[in-house]
Structure formats: C-alpha cells, structure tokens
Short mmCIF file of C-alpha atoms in Angstrom, two decimals:
data_model
loop_
_atom_site.label_atom_id
_atom_site.label_comp_id
_atom_site.label_asym_id
_atom_site.label_seq_id
_atom_site.Cartn_x
_atom_site.Cartn_y
_atom_site.Cartn_z
CA MET O 28 13.36 -4.47 25.39
CA GLU O 29 10.23 -2.73 24.16
CA PHE O 30 9.35 -3.24 20.52
CA LYS O 31 8.98 0.28 19.23
CA PHE O 32 9.75 1.94 15.91
CA ASN O 33 11.13 5.44 16.22
CA PHE O 34 12.90 6.18 12.97
CA PRO O 35 13.88 9.74 12.02
CA LEU O 36 11.61 11.57 9.62
CA ALA O 37 12.68 13.93 6.89
CA GLU O 38 10.58 16.70 5.40
CA LEU O 39 10.25 16.32 1.64
CA PRO O 40 11.84 18.87 -0.67
CA GLY O 41 9.20 21.26 -1.88
CA ALA O 42 6.71 20.29 0.83
CA GLU O 43 7.39 23.24 3.09
CA GLY O 44 4.72 25.88 2.90
CA ALA O 45 2.56 23.92 0.49
CA GLU O 46 -0.98 25.20 0.46
CA ARG O 47 -3.35 22.73 2.07
CA PRO O 48 -6.94 22.45 0.87
CA LEU O 49 -9.75 22.61 3.37
CA SER O 50 -10.37 19.23 4.97
CA GLU O 51 -13.52 17.43 3.88
CA ALA O 52 -15.86 16.46 6.71
CA GLY O 53 -13.28 17.60 9.24
CA ARG O 54 -10.63 15.30 7.84
CA ARG O 55 -7.15 15.88 9.23
CA VAL O 56 -4.56 16.51 6.53
CA PRO O 57 -1.18 15.25 7.79
CA GLY O 58 1.99 16.84 6.48
CA LEU O 59 3.97 15.11 3.78
CA ARG O 60 7.04 13.24 5.04
CA GLU O 61 9.65 10.84 3.80
CA HIS O 62 10.79 8.10 6.16
CA ARG O 63 14.38 6.88 6.20
CA VAL O 64 15.58 3.89 8.19
CA PRO O 65 18.99 3.34 9.83
CA TRP O 66 19.78 -0.16 8.58
CA GLY O 67 21.48 -1.26 11.78
CA ASP O 68 18.57 -0.09 13.95
CA LEU O 69 16.06 -1.91 11.77
CA GLU O 70 17.95 -5.21 12.03
CA ARG O 71 18.08 -4.90 15.81
CA LEU O 72 14.39 -4.06 16.12
CA LEU O 73 13.30 -6.93 13.91
CA GLU O 74 14.92 -9.38 16.27
CA ASP O 75 12.21 -8.58 18.83
CA GLY O 76 9.26 -8.93 16.47
CA ILE O 77 6.95 -11.90 15.96
CA VAL O 78 7.12 -12.81 12.28
CA GLU O 79 4.66 -14.79 10.22
CA GLU O 80 4.75 -16.07 6.67
CA LEU O 81 2.03 -16.04 4.03
CA GLU O 82 2.23 -18.66 1.32
CA LEU O 83 0.47 -17.34 -1.76
CA GLY O 84 -0.43 -19.47 -4.73
CA GLY O 85 -0.12 -23.15 -5.56
CA PRO O 86 2.84 -25.47 -6.28
CA ASP O 87 5.16 -22.61 -7.26
CA SER O 88 4.24 -20.60 -4.22
CA LEU O 89 5.43 -17.19 -3.22
CA CYS O 90 6.16 -16.70 0.47
CA ILE O 91 6.01 -13.24 1.99
CA LYS O 92 7.09 -12.55 5.53
CA HIS O 93 5.34 -9.92 7.64
CA LEU O 94 5.16 -8.81 11.22
CA ASN O 95 2.47 -10.39 13.39
CA VAL O 96 -0.49 -8.01 13.69
CA TRP O 97 -0.50 -8.11 17.50
CA THR O 98 3.16 -7.05 17.45
CA VAL O 99 2.37 -4.25 15.03
CA GLU O 100 -0.59 -3.02 17.08
CA ARG O 101 1.58 -2.83 20.16
CA ALA O 102 4.34 -1.00 18.30
CA LEU O 103 1.96 1.50 16.71
CA ALA O 104 0.07 2.15 19.94
CA GLN O 105 3.37 2.97 21.63
CA GLY O 106 4.71 5.04 18.77
CA ALA O 107 1.66 7.06 17.75
CA GLU O 108 2.18 10.12 19.97
CA GLY O 109 2.77 12.32 16.93
CA GLU O 110 -0.47 11.30 15.22
CA PRO O 111 -3.50 12.42 17.25
CA GLY O 112 -6.10 9.74 17.81
CA LEU O 113 -4.14 6.89 16.22
CA SER O 114 -3.38 5.04 19.44
CA GLY O 115 -7.05 5.32 20.46
CA ALA O 116 -8.21 3.95 17.11
CA ILE O 117 -5.86 0.99 17.46
CA SER O 118 -6.79 0.26 21.08
CA SER O 119 -10.49 0.27 20.15
CA CYS O 120 -9.81 -2.23 17.34
CA SER O 121 -11.18 0.17 14.73
CA ASP O 122 -10.52 -0.79 11.11
CA LEU O 123 -11.06 2.79 9.97
CA VAL O 124 -11.37 6.21 11.54
CA PRO O 125 -11.49 8.73 8.67
CA GLY O 126 -8.94 11.49 9.07
CA VAL O 127 -7.21 9.68 11.93
CA TYR O 128 -6.46 6.10 10.97
CA GLU O 129 -7.00 4.99 7.36
CA GLY O 130 -6.25 1.30 7.85
CA GLY O 131 -2.90 -0.39 7.44
CA LEU O 132 -2.91 -3.20 9.98
CA LYS O 133 -5.24 -5.58 8.17
CA ILE O 134 -4.62 -7.04 4.74
CA TRP O 135 -7.92 -7.13 2.89
CA GLN O 136 -9.05 -9.55 0.21
CA CYS O 137 -8.77 -7.12 -2.72
CA THR O 138 -5.02 -6.95 -2.13
CA PHE O 139 -4.74 -10.67 -2.82
CA ASP O 140 -6.98 -10.30 -5.87
CA LEU O 141 -4.53 -7.77 -7.28
CA ILE O 142 -1.53 -9.92 -6.36
CA ASP O 143 -3.06 -12.72 -8.44
CA TYR O 144 -3.69 -10.37 -11.35
CA LEU O 145 -0.12 -9.02 -11.26
CA ALA O 146 1.18 -12.51 -12.10
CA ALA O 147 0.72 -11.65 -15.78
CA VAL O 148 1.88 -8.00 -15.56
CA GLU O 149 5.43 -7.10 -16.59
CA LEU O 150 7.05 -4.92 -13.93
CA GLY O 151 10.74 -5.45 -14.67
CA GLY O 152 12.66 -2.18 -14.59
CA ARG O 153 9.53 -0.10 -13.95
CA ARG O 154 9.11 2.65 -11.38
CA VAL O 155 6.18 1.51 -9.24
CA LEU O 156 4.10 3.23 -6.54
CA ASP O 157 2.16 1.29 -3.90
CA LEU O 158 -0.44 3.94 -3.02
CA GLY O 159 -2.19 3.49 0.34
CA CYS O 160 0.27 0.69 0.93
CA GLY O 161 -0.48 -0.47 4.49
CA ALA O 162 1.47 -3.71 4.94
CA GLY O 163 3.18 -3.09 1.60
CA LEU O 164 2.47 -6.46 -0.01
CA LEU O 165 1.79 -5.03 -3.47
CA GLY O 166 5.08 -3.15 -3.44
CA ILE O 167 6.92 -6.23 -2.18
CA ILE O 168 5.45 -8.24 -5.08
CA ALA O 169 6.68 -5.53 -7.46
CA LEU O 170 10.17 -5.79 -5.97
CA ARG O 171 10.09 -9.57 -6.37
CA LYS O 172 9.10 -9.07 -10.01
CA GLN O 173 12.23 -6.96 -10.50
CA ALA O 174 10.71 -3.47 -10.54
CA GLY O 175 13.52 -0.98 -10.88
CA GLU O 176 12.25 1.27 -8.08
CA VAL O 177 9.27 1.04 -5.72
CA HIS O 178 7.82 3.83 -3.62
CA PHE O 179 5.36 3.24 -0.79
CA GLN O 180 2.79 5.76 0.47
CA ASP O 181 0.38 5.57 3.39
CA TYR O 182 -1.75 8.13 5.21
CA ASN O 183 -0.19 7.37 8.61
CA GLY O 184 3.53 7.73 9.23
CA ALA O 185 3.29 5.25 12.09
CA VAL O 186 2.01 2.61 9.66
CA ILE O 187 4.97 3.25 7.35
CA GLU O 188 7.41 2.91 10.24
CA GLY O 189 5.73 0.10 12.13
CA VAL O 190 4.40 -2.04 9.28
CA THR O 191 5.59 -1.23 5.77
CA ILE O 192 9.32 -0.74 6.19
CA PRO O 193 9.82 -3.73 8.50
CA ASN O 194 7.84 -5.98 6.13
CA VAL O 195 10.02 -5.02 3.17
CA ALA O 196 13.14 -5.67 5.24
CA LEU O 197 11.86 -9.08 6.33
CA ASN O 198 11.78 -10.15 2.69
CA GLU O 199 15.40 -9.21 1.96
CA ASP O 200 16.43 -12.87 2.15
CA GLY O 201 13.90 -13.81 -0.54
CA GLU O 202 14.93 -11.29 -3.19
CA GLY O 203 14.63 -12.41 -6.78
CA GLU O 204 11.77 -12.93 -9.19
CA LEU O 205 9.49 -15.71 -8.03
CA PRO O 206 6.63 -17.30 -9.98
CA LEU O 207 3.04 -16.39 -9.24
CA ASP O 208 0.55 -18.89 -10.59
CA GLY O 209 -2.55 -16.69 -10.33
CA GLU O 210 -4.40 -19.28 -8.24
CA LYS O 211 -7.47 -17.86 -6.57
CA HIS O 212 -7.24 -17.37 -2.83
CA PRO O 213 -9.88 -18.41 -0.30
CA ASP O 214 -12.96 -16.28 0.11
CA GLY O 215 -13.45 -13.46 2.56
CA GLU O 216 -11.61 -10.53 4.05
CA HIS O 217 -8.63 -11.37 6.14
CA GLY O 218 -6.73 -9.53 8.80
CA CYS O 219 -4.69 -11.11 11.55
CA ASP O 220 -7.15 -13.97 12.15
CA GLU O 221 -7.85 -15.41 8.69
CA PRO O 222 -5.13 -14.75 6.12
CA PRO O 223 -5.35 -16.48 2.73
CA GLY O 224 -3.20 -19.45 1.87
CA LYS O 225 -1.02 -21.19 4.39
CA ARG O 226 0.03 -19.09 7.34
CA ARG O 227 2.71 -20.00 9.84
CA LYS O 228 5.24 -18.48 12.15
CA ALA O 229 8.58 -17.81 10.57
CA GLN O 230 12.10 -17.11 11.68
CA VAL O 231 13.80 -13.79 11.00
CA SER O 232 16.65 -14.66 8.67
CA PRO O 233 19.85 -12.68 9.22
CA LEU O 234 19.68 -9.53 7.15
CA PRO O 235 22.43 -8.99 4.58
CA SER O 236 25.20 -6.57 5.43
CA GLU O 237 23.62 -4.03 3.09
CA PRO O 238 19.97 -3.71 2.01
CA ARG O 239 19.06 -4.97 -1.44
CA LEU O 240 15.29 -4.51 -1.63
CA LEU O 241 15.26 -1.40 0.54
CA SER O 242 17.94 0.20 -1.62
CA ARG O 243 15.32 0.32 -4.40
CA CYS O 244 12.59 1.82 -2.19
CA ARG O 245 11.40 5.13 -0.79
CA PHE O 246 8.70 5.56 1.84
CA PHE O 247 6.28 8.44 2.30
CA SER O 248 3.39 9.37 4.56
CA GLY O 249 0.74 12.04 4.24
CA ASP O 250 -2.54 12.86 2.59
CA TRP O 251 -3.06 12.26 -1.13
CA SER O 252 -3.68 15.97 -1.60
CA GLN O 253 -0.07 16.54 -0.54
CA PHE O 254 1.57 13.47 -2.02
CA GLY O 255 0.63 14.49 -5.56
CA LYS O 256 2.99 17.44 -5.07
CA VAL O 257 5.97 15.34 -3.95
CA ASN O 258 9.24 16.80 -5.24
CA GLY O 259 7.28 19.58 -6.90
CA GLY O 260 5.33 17.08 -8.98
CA SER O 261 8.48 15.73 -10.66
CA PHE O 262 7.89 12.10 -9.64
CA LYS O 263 6.23 10.06 -12.37
CA TYR O 264 5.42 6.37 -12.06
CA ASP O 265 5.13 3.76 -14.80
CA VAL O 266 2.79 1.68 -12.64
CA ILE O 267 0.60 2.68 -9.68
CA LEU O 268 -0.87 -0.10 -7.54
CA THR O 269 -3.69 0.60 -5.10
CA SER O 270 -6.14 -1.61 -3.25
CA GLU O 271 -9.15 -0.95 -1.01
CA THR O 272 -8.81 2.83 -1.40
CA LEU O 273 -12.27 3.66 -2.79
CA TYR O 274 -14.33 3.37 0.39
CA ASN O 275 -14.68 7.14 1.01
CA PRO O 276 -16.26 9.15 -1.84
CA ASP O 277 -15.16 12.39 -0.15
CA CYS O 278 -11.57 11.50 -1.04
CA TYR O 279 -12.14 10.76 -4.73
CA GLY O 280 -11.02 14.22 -5.77
CA ASP O 281 -7.71 13.97 -3.93
CA LEU O 282 -7.12 10.44 -5.23
CA HIS O 283 -7.89 11.41 -8.81
CA ASP O 284 -5.66 14.49 -8.63
CA ALA O 285 -2.81 12.46 -7.12
CA LEU O 286 -3.06 9.81 -9.84
CA SER O 287 -3.13 12.44 -12.60
CA SER O 288 -0.05 14.15 -11.09
CA LEU O 289 1.95 10.98 -10.43
CA LEU O 290 1.27 8.69 -13.38
CA SER O 291 3.60 8.86 -16.38
CA GLN O 292 2.00 9.68 -19.71
CA ASP O 293 2.05 6.04 -20.85
CA GLY O 294 1.64 4.55 -17.37
CA THR O 295 -1.07 2.33 -15.92
CA VAL O 296 -2.95 2.32 -12.63
CA TYR O 297 -4.03 -1.09 -11.31
CA LEU O 298 -6.86 -0.66 -8.83
CA ALA O 299 -8.56 -3.35 -6.73
CA SER O 300 -11.84 -2.57 -5.00
CA LYS O 301 -15.15 -3.93 -3.80
CA THR O 302 -18.11 -2.94 -5.92
CA HIS O 303 -19.63 -1.27 -2.84
CA TYR O 304 -18.43 -0.51 0.69
CA PHE O 305 -21.44 -0.82 2.94
CA GLY O 306 -21.67 1.83 5.62
CA VAL O 307 -19.34 4.31 3.91
CA GLY O 308 -20.86 4.48 0.43
CA GLY O 309 -17.88 4.15 -1.89
CA GLY O 310 -17.04 1.49 -4.46
CA ILE O 311 -15.74 0.83 -7.94
CA HIS O 312 -18.91 1.85 -9.81
CA LEU O 313 -19.17 5.21 -8.07
CA TYR O 314 -15.49 5.93 -8.68
CA GLU O 315 -15.78 4.86 -12.30
CA SER O 316 -18.56 7.42 -12.77
CA TYR O 317 -16.41 10.09 -11.14
CA VAL O 318 -13.44 9.29 -13.39
CA LYS O 319 -15.56 9.42 -16.54
CA GLN O 320 -16.97 12.80 -15.54
CA LYS O 321 -13.45 14.21 -15.14
CA LYS O 322 -12.45 13.04 -18.66
CA VAL O 323 -8.78 12.66 -17.77
CA PHE O 324 -8.46 8.86 -17.63
CA GLU O 325 -9.81 5.87 -19.43
CA ILE O 326 -10.99 3.35 -16.83
CA GLU O 327 -11.80 -0.28 -17.55
CA THR O 328 -12.87 -3.17 -15.35
CA VAL O 329 -10.61 -6.07 -16.36
CA LYS O 330 -11.67 -8.69 -13.83
CA VAL O 331 -14.72 -9.36 -11.67
CA ILE O 332 -14.54 -11.71 -8.68
CA ASP O 333 -18.05 -12.76 -7.71
CA ASP O 334 -17.87 -15.16 -4.76
CA GLY O 335 -20.29 -13.47 -2.40
CA LEU O 336 -19.22 -9.85 -1.98
CA GLN O 337 -18.36 -8.77 -5.52
CA ARG O 338 -14.89 -7.35 -6.11
CA CYS O 339 -13.20 -5.90 -9.18
CA ILE O 340 -9.84 -5.11 -10.71
CA ALA O 341 -9.74 -2.01 -12.90
CA THR O 342 -7.05 -0.30 -14.94
CA MET O 343 -6.66 3.41 -15.59
CA SER O 344 -4.59 5.20 -18.20
CA PHE O 345 -4.58 8.69 -19.64
CA ARG O 346 -7.09 9.37 -22.39
CA LYS O 347 -5.49 9.66 -25.79
CA ALA O 348 -6.35 12.58 -28.04
CA LYS O 349 -8.58 11.37 -30.87
CA LEU O 350 -7.32 12.00 -34.37
CA SER O 351 -9.71 14.07 -36.46
#
C-alpha cells in the first residue's frame, strides 16, 4: 500500500474572506487551514511508515519517535498536489524555497538548543504554540512537560499532515513528563543524516484506543500574516516556541505581527536562531533591531552557543508601561 497522507482539511472560522497583504518578493500566501485527523486512519497509515527514535540528553534521556525522513519525503512528494511547487522542491532536495517550501523535513540544530533550554522552563497547564513547527519536536516536548494545550503551525499543509501530526501520534505511548537534563548536543546542523544523540530505528507501538496527546493539540497551516488572525484573533498563548524562523528578513513584519496578536499579555516567546543565516541575510541581531524599533516587545538574549557557527536563544515579552 502506498504511504500517503490525505487527511481532510477544514477552513478556520473567521478565515473566509480575510484580506491578504501583498506578497513580498512574489511570496505565495497560502490560505489558513486547520487539519483534523481521523484517528483510525492515522493508526493504519503509521503501520506503513519507517520510524526512528532520537535519544536526547544524558542518563535520564528523553526519547522522541519520528518518521524517517525518506518516508516523509516520499509521502509529501505524493501528497503535494494542492501546494504548487512543493513536490519539485522536495525532489530537488531543496532545504528552502521561499514562498513554496519553508522547510519542515530537516530538524536543525537550534531546535535542539531550545529543547535543552526548555528543561528549566515550567510549561505545566500552559497553552503553548509551536510556530513554524516542522517535525513538531518543540510542541512534543511541551506535551511531555504537561502543557495543557499545544497548537502547531507550519507554512505548508503537507508538512503538517505528513510530518507533524504523525510524529505527535508516534509519541502517544510515551506520554508523561520526562526529565530533560539540559546536556549539550553534538555540534552541527542535522537532518536525516546526522541527528544529535543516539539515533536508531524504532517499532511503532500500538496506539491507544483513544488519543491522549493529540486530544490536547490543534494543527494549522498557512502564512503568518493569516495565522495571527486565527479565530478572529481570539487565540492567546502563554508560551510561543519558535526555532530557525529568522532566516528571511522580508518576513519579519508578518512574524512580529503574528507574535503580537497571539501572545497573551503576560506570555513569553522562546526563540532559537543562528546569529546570521548566510545567503539569505537574516539572523538574531537583525531581528532584535527590528523588534526594538517596533517598541512592542522587550527582547533579551538569554543564551549564546558558540561552537563554530554562533547560535542564540532569546526571549520576548510585551513591554510594560513605565510608571511616572
């Protein structure tokens, strides 16, 4: 049987007729959608996937299951008819085609930096957003740390269907808060060839009769300019997690507006980024300057990882009115 994800999509309330801003540099602005998964279909489809396991951390390790990247590439290439250019980007092994494919297959080093940092962050009972989620590891960590509700967003609907949702489901058997020791992961950026920690093939454990993790999740696709308007702007998140999303300076406006619309008044954004993305021009310092010019958020670099290509973790929160 072919391994192909073809879940039904539902238009979001309030998304119909939303005014779309002009695309920057010809960037395609996909419509906002919520993805819902028939539980029985997902269990059947996972049986045909090749599953691998990442072991993160030291003695008290955290294991996260995920679909093999080759399996995902095949599934996305077959299921990308509704997203122009996506199958071509995947077949050409492109990591990024702005406005067509904004990543999602590879898991980059900054994601693991943020996973380490989250070891000391309290997420219990919080509403969390994994923005630009790709494989969804940050959101899965939040679920393991007993977040009350986790939403996942990615530019491409095919990534949500073919990568994010299956990866969350694969971790149903490991639900429960697990320790993270904050141990530093090996150097470098890792996709399907060089993941951090120990990597091995894993078996798909039988899924429970009813979803536990997935029952606390919602999944969305679309451009940031649209996602900030989800449910008429009524969604507010206590914590927003985002990694490797600062590579394109042309998108800083949409990202900033989405964060300001989605973050609760006392919430925190945790952002992991390289200091500079060669070839595309973005990076944490440029975004920090942008944020300070807008005067909406306080932004602070809380950790610097300097092991070759410098990377940073930053936090953002709303500026507080100064007492006179």
